[in-house]
Each structure stands twice: as structure tokens, then as C-alpha cells.
PDB file of C-alpha atoms and ligand atoms in Angstrom:
ATOM      1  CA  MET X 107      -6.648  17.752 -13.867  1.00 86.00           C
ATOM      2  CA  ASP X 108     -10.376  17.129 -13.598  1.00 96.00           C
ATOM      3  CA  ALA X 109     -12.384  13.993 -14.357  1.00 97.00           C
ATOM      4  CA  ASP X 110     -12.999  14.954 -17.984  1.00 97.00           C
ATOM      5  CA  ASP X 111      -9.276  15.393 -18.576  1.00 97.00           C
ATOM      6  CA  LEU X 112      -8.657  11.933 -17.195  1.00 96.00           C
ATOM      7  CA  LEU X 113     -11.430  10.442 -19.333  1.00 97.00           C
ATOM      8  CA  ASP X 114      -9.984  12.143 -22.417  1.00 97.00           C
ATOM      9  CA  ARG X 115      -6.621  10.534 -21.741  1.00 96.00           C
ATOM     10  CA  SER X 116      -8.282   7.160 -21.358  1.00 97.00           C
ATOM     11  CA  ARG X 117     -10.184   7.525 -24.626  1.00 97.00           C
ATOM     12  CA  ARG X 118      -7.167   8.839 -26.490  1.00 96.00           C
ATOM     13  CA  ASP X 119      -4.604   6.138 -25.594  1.00 97.00           C
ATOM     14  CA  GLY X 120      -5.066   4.702 -22.133  1.00 97.00           C
ATOM     15  CA  ALA X 121      -7.833   2.196 -22.747  1.00 97.00           C
ATOM     16  CA  ARG X 122      -6.247   0.797 -25.896  1.00 97.00           C
ATOM     17  CA  ALA X 123      -2.798   0.502 -24.281  1.00 97.00           C
ATOM     18  CA  SER X 124      -4.285  -1.120 -21.172  1.00 97.00           C
ATOM     19  CA  ALA X 125      -6.231  -3.672 -23.186  1.00 97.00           C
ATOM     20  CA  ALA X 126      -3.110  -4.548 -25.185  1.00 97.00           C
ATOM     21  CA  ALA X 127      -1.027  -4.921 -22.004  1.00 96.00           C
ATOM     22  CA  ALA X 128      -3.629  -7.143 -20.327  1.00 96.00           C
ATOM     23  CA  ALA X 129      -4.409  -9.313 -23.363  1.00 97.00           C
ATOM     24  CA  GLY X 130      -4.243 -12.995 -22.477  1.00 97.00           C
ATOM     25  CA  LEU X 131      -3.343 -12.418 -18.825  1.00 97.00           C
ATOM     26  CA  ALA X 132      -4.933 -14.365 -15.991  1.00 96.00           C
ATOM     27  CA  ALA X 133      -6.391 -12.478 -13.019  1.00 96.00           C
ATOM     28  CA  ALA X 134      -4.047 -14.302 -10.615  1.00 98.00           C
ATOM     29  CA  PRO X 135      -0.717 -12.421 -10.321  1.00 98.00           C
ATOM     30  CA  ALA X 136       1.966 -14.372 -12.193  1.00 97.00           C
ATOM     31  CA  ARG X 137       4.707 -13.502  -9.656  1.00 97.00           C
ATOM     32  CA  ARG X 138       2.427 -14.437  -6.731  1.00 98.00           C
ATOM     33  CA  ALA X 139       3.332 -11.206  -4.938  1.00 98.00           C
ATOM     34  CA  VAL X 140       1.471  -8.457  -3.110  1.00 98.00           C
ATOM     35  CA  ILE X 141       3.068  -5.046  -2.688  1.00 98.00           C
ATOM     36  CA  VAL X 142       1.612  -2.755  -0.049  1.00 98.00           C
ATOM     37  CA  THR X 143       2.779   0.814  -0.390  1.00 98.00           C
ATOM     38  CA  CYS X 144       1.818   4.452   0.116  1.00 98.00           C
ATOM     39  CA  MET X 145      -0.413   6.358  -2.271  1.00 98.00           C
ATOM     40  CA  ASP X 146       2.364   8.968  -2.679  1.00 98.00           C
ATOM     41  CA  ALA X 147       2.158  10.042  -6.320  1.00 98.00           C
ATOM     42  CA  ARG X 148       5.928   9.888  -6.800  1.00 98.00           C
ATOM     43  CA  ILE X 149       6.062   6.148  -6.239  1.00 98.00           C
ATOM     44  CA  ASP X 150       5.437   3.901  -9.245  1.00 98.00           C
ATOM     45  CA  PRO X 151       5.553   0.327  -7.908  1.00 98.00           C
ATOM     46  CA  ALA X 152       5.639  -1.217 -11.390  1.00 97.00           C
ATOM     47  CA  LEU X 153       8.643   0.886 -12.333  1.00 98.00           C
ATOM     48  CA  LEU X 154      10.358   0.364  -8.973  1.00 98.00           C
ATOM     49  CA  PHE X 155      10.063  -3.427  -9.015  1.00 98.00           C
ATOM     50  CA  GLY X 156      10.182  -3.939 -12.767  1.00 98.00           C
ATOM     51  CA  LEU X 157       6.665  -5.331 -12.860  1.00 97.00           C
ATOM     52  CA  ALA X 158       4.612  -5.907 -15.965  1.00 96.00           C
ATOM     53  CA  PRO X 159       0.806  -6.017 -15.939  1.00 97.00           C
ATOM     54  CA  GLY X 160      -0.491  -9.270 -14.488  1.00 98.00           C
ATOM     55  CA  GLU X 161       2.513  -9.919 -12.234  1.00 98.00           C
ATOM     56  CA  ALA X 162       1.521  -8.598  -8.786  1.00 98.00           C
ATOM     57  CA  HIS X 163      -1.211  -7.096  -6.662  1.00 98.00           C
ATOM     58  CA  VAL X 164      -0.468  -3.548  -5.534  1.00 98.00           C
ATOM     59  CA  LEU X 165      -2.365  -2.227  -2.520  1.00 98.00           C
ATOM     60  CA  ARG X 166      -1.990   1.437  -1.708  1.00 98.00           C
ATOM     61  CA  ASN X 167      -3.209   3.765   0.990  1.00 98.00           C
ATOM     62  CA  ALA X 168      -2.058   6.855   2.834  1.00 98.00           C
ATOM     63  CA  GLY X 169       1.154   5.809   4.567  1.00 98.00           C
ATOM     64  CA  ALA X 170       1.292   2.095   3.631  1.00 98.00           C
ATOM     65  CA  VAL X 171      -0.525   1.383   6.877  1.00 98.00           C
ATOM     66  CA  ILE X 172      -1.804  -2.132   7.570  1.00 98.00           C
ATOM     67  CA  THR X 173      -5.500  -1.438   8.074  1.00 97.00           C
ATOM     68  CA  SER X 174      -8.370  -3.901   8.285  1.00 96.00           C
ATOM     69  CA  ASP X 175      -9.005  -3.302   4.600  1.00 97.00           C
ATOM     70  CA  THR X 176      -5.381  -4.002   3.685  1.00 98.00           C
ATOM     71  CA  ARG X 177      -5.601  -7.296   5.562  1.00 98.00           C
ATOM     72  CA  ARG X 178      -8.872  -8.121   3.832  1.00 98.00           C
ATOM     73  CA  SER X 179      -7.288  -7.616   0.420  1.00 98.00           C
ATOM     74  CA  ILE X 180      -4.130  -9.592   1.294  1.00 98.00           C
ATOM     75  CA  VAL X 181      -6.143 -12.534   2.591  1.00 98.00           C
ATOM     76  CA  ILE X 182      -8.346 -12.576  -0.521  1.00 98.00           C
ATOM     77  CA  SER X 183      -5.224 -12.253  -2.691  1.00 98.00           C
ATOM     78  CA  GLN X 184      -3.644 -15.265  -0.979  1.00 98.00           C
ATOM     79  CA  ARG X 185      -6.680 -17.507  -0.697  1.00 98.00           C
ATOM     80  CA  LYS X 186      -8.359 -16.757  -4.007  1.00 98.00           C
ATOM     81  CA  LEU X 187      -5.545 -15.650  -6.294  1.00 98.00           C
ATOM     82  CA  GLY X 188      -2.571 -17.651  -5.051  1.00 98.00           C
ATOM     83  CA  THR X 189      -0.137 -14.980  -3.836  1.00 98.00           C
ATOM     84  CA  ARG X 190       2.515 -15.980  -1.273  1.00 98.00           C
ATOM     85  CA  THR X 191       4.927 -13.032  -0.990  1.00 98.00           C
ATOM     86  CA  VAL X 192       4.003  -9.750   0.725  1.00 98.00           C
ATOM     87  CA  LEU X 193       6.246  -6.694   0.504  1.00 98.00           C
ATOM     88  CA  LEU X 194       5.393  -3.750   2.756  1.00 98.00           C
ATOM     89  CA  VAL X 195       7.002  -0.527   1.545  1.00 98.00           C
ATOM     90  CA  ALA X 196       6.765   2.782   3.432  1.00 98.00           C
ATOM     91  CA  HIS X 197       8.917   5.769   2.486  1.00 98.00           C
ATOM     92  CA  THR X 198      10.929   8.733   3.658  1.00 98.00           C
ATOM     93  CA  GLY X 199       9.260  12.117   3.349  1.00 97.00           C
ATOM     94  CA  CYS X 200       5.805  10.603   3.853  1.00 98.00           C
ATOM     95  CA  GLY X 201       2.978  13.065   4.470  1.00 97.00           C
ATOM     96  CA  LEU X 202       1.732  10.824   7.274  1.00 97.00           C
ATOM     97  CA  ALA X 203       4.767  11.882   9.325  1.00 96.00           C
ATOM     98  CA  SER X 204       3.828  15.576   9.060  1.00 96.00           C
ATOM     99  CA  PHE X 205       0.828  15.591  11.424  1.00 97.00           C
ATOM    100  CA  THR X 206      -0.522  13.454  14.244  1.00 98.00           C
ATOM    101  CA  ASP X 207      -3.663  11.342  14.551  1.00 98.00           C
ATOM    102  CA  ASP X 208      -5.053  13.745  17.136  1.00 98.00           C
ATOM    103  CA  GLU X 209      -4.295  16.851  15.084  1.00 98.00           C
ATOM    104  CA  PHE X 210      -6.001  15.421  12.023  1.00 98.00           C
ATOM    105  CA  SER X 211      -9.019  14.138  13.952  1.00 98.00           C
ATOM    106  CA  THR X 212      -9.384  17.544  15.616  1.00 98.00           C
ATOM    107  CA  GLU X 213      -9.080  19.273  12.224  1.00 98.00           C
ATOM    108  CA  LEU X 214     -11.932  17.124  10.896  1.00 98.00           C
ATOM    109  CA  GLU X 215     -13.983  17.712  14.019  1.00 98.00           C
ATOM    110  CA  LEU X 216     -13.597  21.482  13.739  1.00 98.00           C
ATOM    111  CA  ASP X 217     -14.692  21.333  10.094  1.00 98.00           C
ATOM    112  CA  THR X 218     -17.529  18.814  10.315  1.00 98.00           C
ATOM    113  CA  GLY X 219     -18.454  18.441  13.989  1.00 98.00           C
ATOM    114  CA  LEU X 220     -17.422  14.772  13.874  1.00 98.00           C
ATOM    115  CA  ARG X 221     -14.262  12.901  14.796  1.00 98.00           C
ATOM    116  CA  PRO X 222     -13.516  10.119  12.272  1.00 97.00           C
ATOM    117  CA  PRO X 223     -14.353   6.560  13.361  1.00 96.00           C
ATOM    118  CA  TRP X 224     -11.009   5.427  11.869  1.00 96.00           C
ATOM    119  CA  ARG X 225      -7.489   6.106  13.079  1.00 95.00           C
ATOM    120  CA  PRO X 226      -5.620   8.363  10.627  1.00 97.00           C
ATOM    121  CA  GLY X 227      -2.567   6.096  11.030  1.00 96.00           C
ATOM    122  CA  THR X 228       0.137   8.750  11.270  1.00 98.00           C
ATOM    123  CA  PHE X 229       3.669   7.856  12.393  1.00 97.00           C
ATOM    124  CA  ALA X 230       6.885   9.648  13.244  1.00 96.00           C
ATOM    125  CA  ASP X 231       9.276   7.127  11.680  1.00 97.00           C
ATOM    126  CA  PRO X 232       8.537   5.102   8.533  1.00 98.00           C
ATOM    127  CA  ALA X 233      10.690   2.194   9.801  1.00 98.00           C
ATOM    128  CA  GLU X 234       8.512   1.984  12.914  1.00 97.00           C
ATOM    129  CA  ASN X 235       5.411   2.021  10.719  1.00 97.00           C
ATOM    130  CA  VAL X 236       6.820  -0.892   8.700  1.00 98.00           C
ATOM    131  CA  ALA X 237       7.775  -2.817  11.853  1.00 98.00           C
ATOM    132  CA  ALA X 238       4.253  -2.316  13.251  1.00 97.00           C
ATOM    133  CA  GLY X 239       2.753  -3.467   9.946  1.00 98.00           C
ATOM    134  CA  LEU X 240       4.931  -6.594   9.814  1.00 98.00           C
ATOM    135  CA  ARG X 241       3.978  -7.420  13.388  1.00 97.00           C
ATOM    136  CA  ALA X 242       0.270  -6.916  12.677  1.00 97.00           C
ATOM    137  CA  LEU X 243       0.383  -9.091   9.573  1.00 97.00           C
ATOM    138  CA  ARG X 244       2.358 -11.892  11.200  1.00 96.00           C
ATOM    139  CA  ARG X 245      -0.194 -11.990  14.029  1.00 96.00           C
ATOM    140  CA  ASP X 246      -3.103 -12.058  11.603  1.00 97.00           C
ATOM    141  CA  PRO X 247      -4.661 -15.507  11.973  1.00 97.00           C
ATOM    142  CA  PHE X 248      -5.811 -15.450   8.340  1.00 98.00           C
ATOM    143  CA  LEU X 249      -2.383 -14.792   6.817  1.00 98.00           C
ATOM    144  CA  LEU X 250      -0.959 -18.039   5.419  1.00 98.00           C
ATOM    145  CA  PRO X 251       1.811 -19.299   7.752  1.00 95.00           C
ATOM    146  CA  ASP X 252       4.276 -19.815   4.883  1.00 96.00           C
ATOM    147  CA  THR X 253       3.944 -16.221   3.647  1.00 97.00           C
ATOM    148  CA  GLU X 254       7.233 -14.619   2.651  1.00 98.00           C
ATOM    149  CA  LEU X 255       6.764 -11.310   4.456  1.00 98.00           C
ATOM    150  CA  ARG X 256       9.319  -8.509   4.123  1.00 98.00           C
ATOM    151  CA  GLY X 257       9.277  -4.800   4.902  1.00 98.00           C
ATOM    152  CA  PHE X 258      11.237  -1.841   3.561  1.00 98.00           C
ATOM    153  CA  VAL X 259      11.651   1.911   3.774  1.00 98.00           C
ATOM    154  CA  LEU X 260      12.003   3.524   0.361  1.00 98.00           C
ATOM    155  CA  ASP X 261      14.204   6.603   0.101  1.00 98.00           C
ATOM    156  CA  VAL X 262      12.258   9.003  -2.127  1.00 97.00           C
ATOM    157  CA  ALA X 263      15.456  10.716  -3.269  1.00 97.00           C
ATOM    158  CA  THR X 264      17.343   7.633  -4.505  1.00 98.00           C
ATOM    159  CA  PHE X 265      14.513   5.063  -4.483  1.00 98.00           C
ATOM    160  CA  ALA X 266      16.855   2.703  -2.629  1.00 98.00           C
ATOM    161  CA  LEU X 267      15.092   0.216  -0.368  1.00 98.00           C
ATOM    162  CA  THR X 268      16.302  -0.394   3.172  1.00 98.00           C
ATOM    163  CA  GLU X 269      14.987  -3.568   4.756  1.00 98.00           C
ATOM    164  CA  VAL X 270      13.252  -3.396   8.138  1.00 98.00           C
ATOM    165  CA  PRO X 271      13.793  -6.644  10.043  1.00 94.00           C
ATOM    166  CA  GLU X 272      10.659  -8.484  11.050  1.00 89.00           C
ATOM    167  CA  PRO X 273      10.092  -7.841  14.765  1.00 86.00           C
ATOM    168  CA  THR X 274      10.448 -10.969  16.891  1.00 83.00           C
TER     169      THR X 274
HETATM  170 ZN1  LIG R  44       3.519   8.421   1.907  1.00 96.16          ZN
END
């Protein structure tokens, strides 16, 4: 699907349906929640958590990795838009478990002559990725101390969520 196909879909129904769904909503998420998850196209956070438009912030990246940009968005979400709950959701069968940081950086270097300035953020075990993310967030001096912070691994076959305890 190219850009024109996407724009056609927006013109046909998407824009009208989006405007209707967002009518009268405030920018601040009504459920005061932030969901951080992977960009995996199979995961629909609204469907998974029964969310309607206007209820939560959803932050997505490759792997549901807590990066400096994820932290930036969470802190702005909390301080400027009133959110207090953060759910971190990684998943089984994640592409980020299929190669290593070094392999990917070397692949880019062979193609472009440059190693990326960022860490690709690969991991072997999604539960370890969630534990590392919870630890990083809890140590973030800008995260509100009363944040309800919980982490999960989503099974992409059943979409069941298994909680990962917050590391002590
Ligand atoms: Zn993934």
C-alpha cells in the first residue's frame, strides 16, 4: 500500500470517522493512562485494552523499548496532560529478538559506511526487556513518584498478558 492508497482511504471514510470519534473530546486522556508498546502491526492497543478515542496515550516503537524519546513523551504526558498510569507491553515473537544490536549496526555500516548513533535496542527475552524498561522508568528522576507503573509480556497467539514484576 503506497501513500496515495492511504490518502484515498482517509478521504473516503477515515477522516470523517476520526472527526466523529474525536468530537467533543479533550486532549488530555480521560483514563489518565499511557501505554507503551511495540510497533508490531498485529497489536491494536485500543482493541486489546478496550480503549475509545480520547482515553489514553499510546507510544509505540520497535520493541517497546524505553528510549530517551519514550521518556520524553511520558514525562510530557504526565506533567502536561495529567496521566498517572504507565503500562509497558512487550510481546512474544518480537522482531527485535531475531537479531542483535551488533548485527544490525554492522548491517547498516556495510550498507551506508556509518554505524548508527543509537542503540538498536534488541533483546533475547521480552520479559527481560520489560524488566529493564520498568527499572529505567522507575529511576527516571522526572517520572512522577506516584506513577502506577506495570509491565507485561503479550502472547501474540492468545493476546493474554503476563505481568512482569517490577525489579526491586
Ligand atoms: Zn515487536
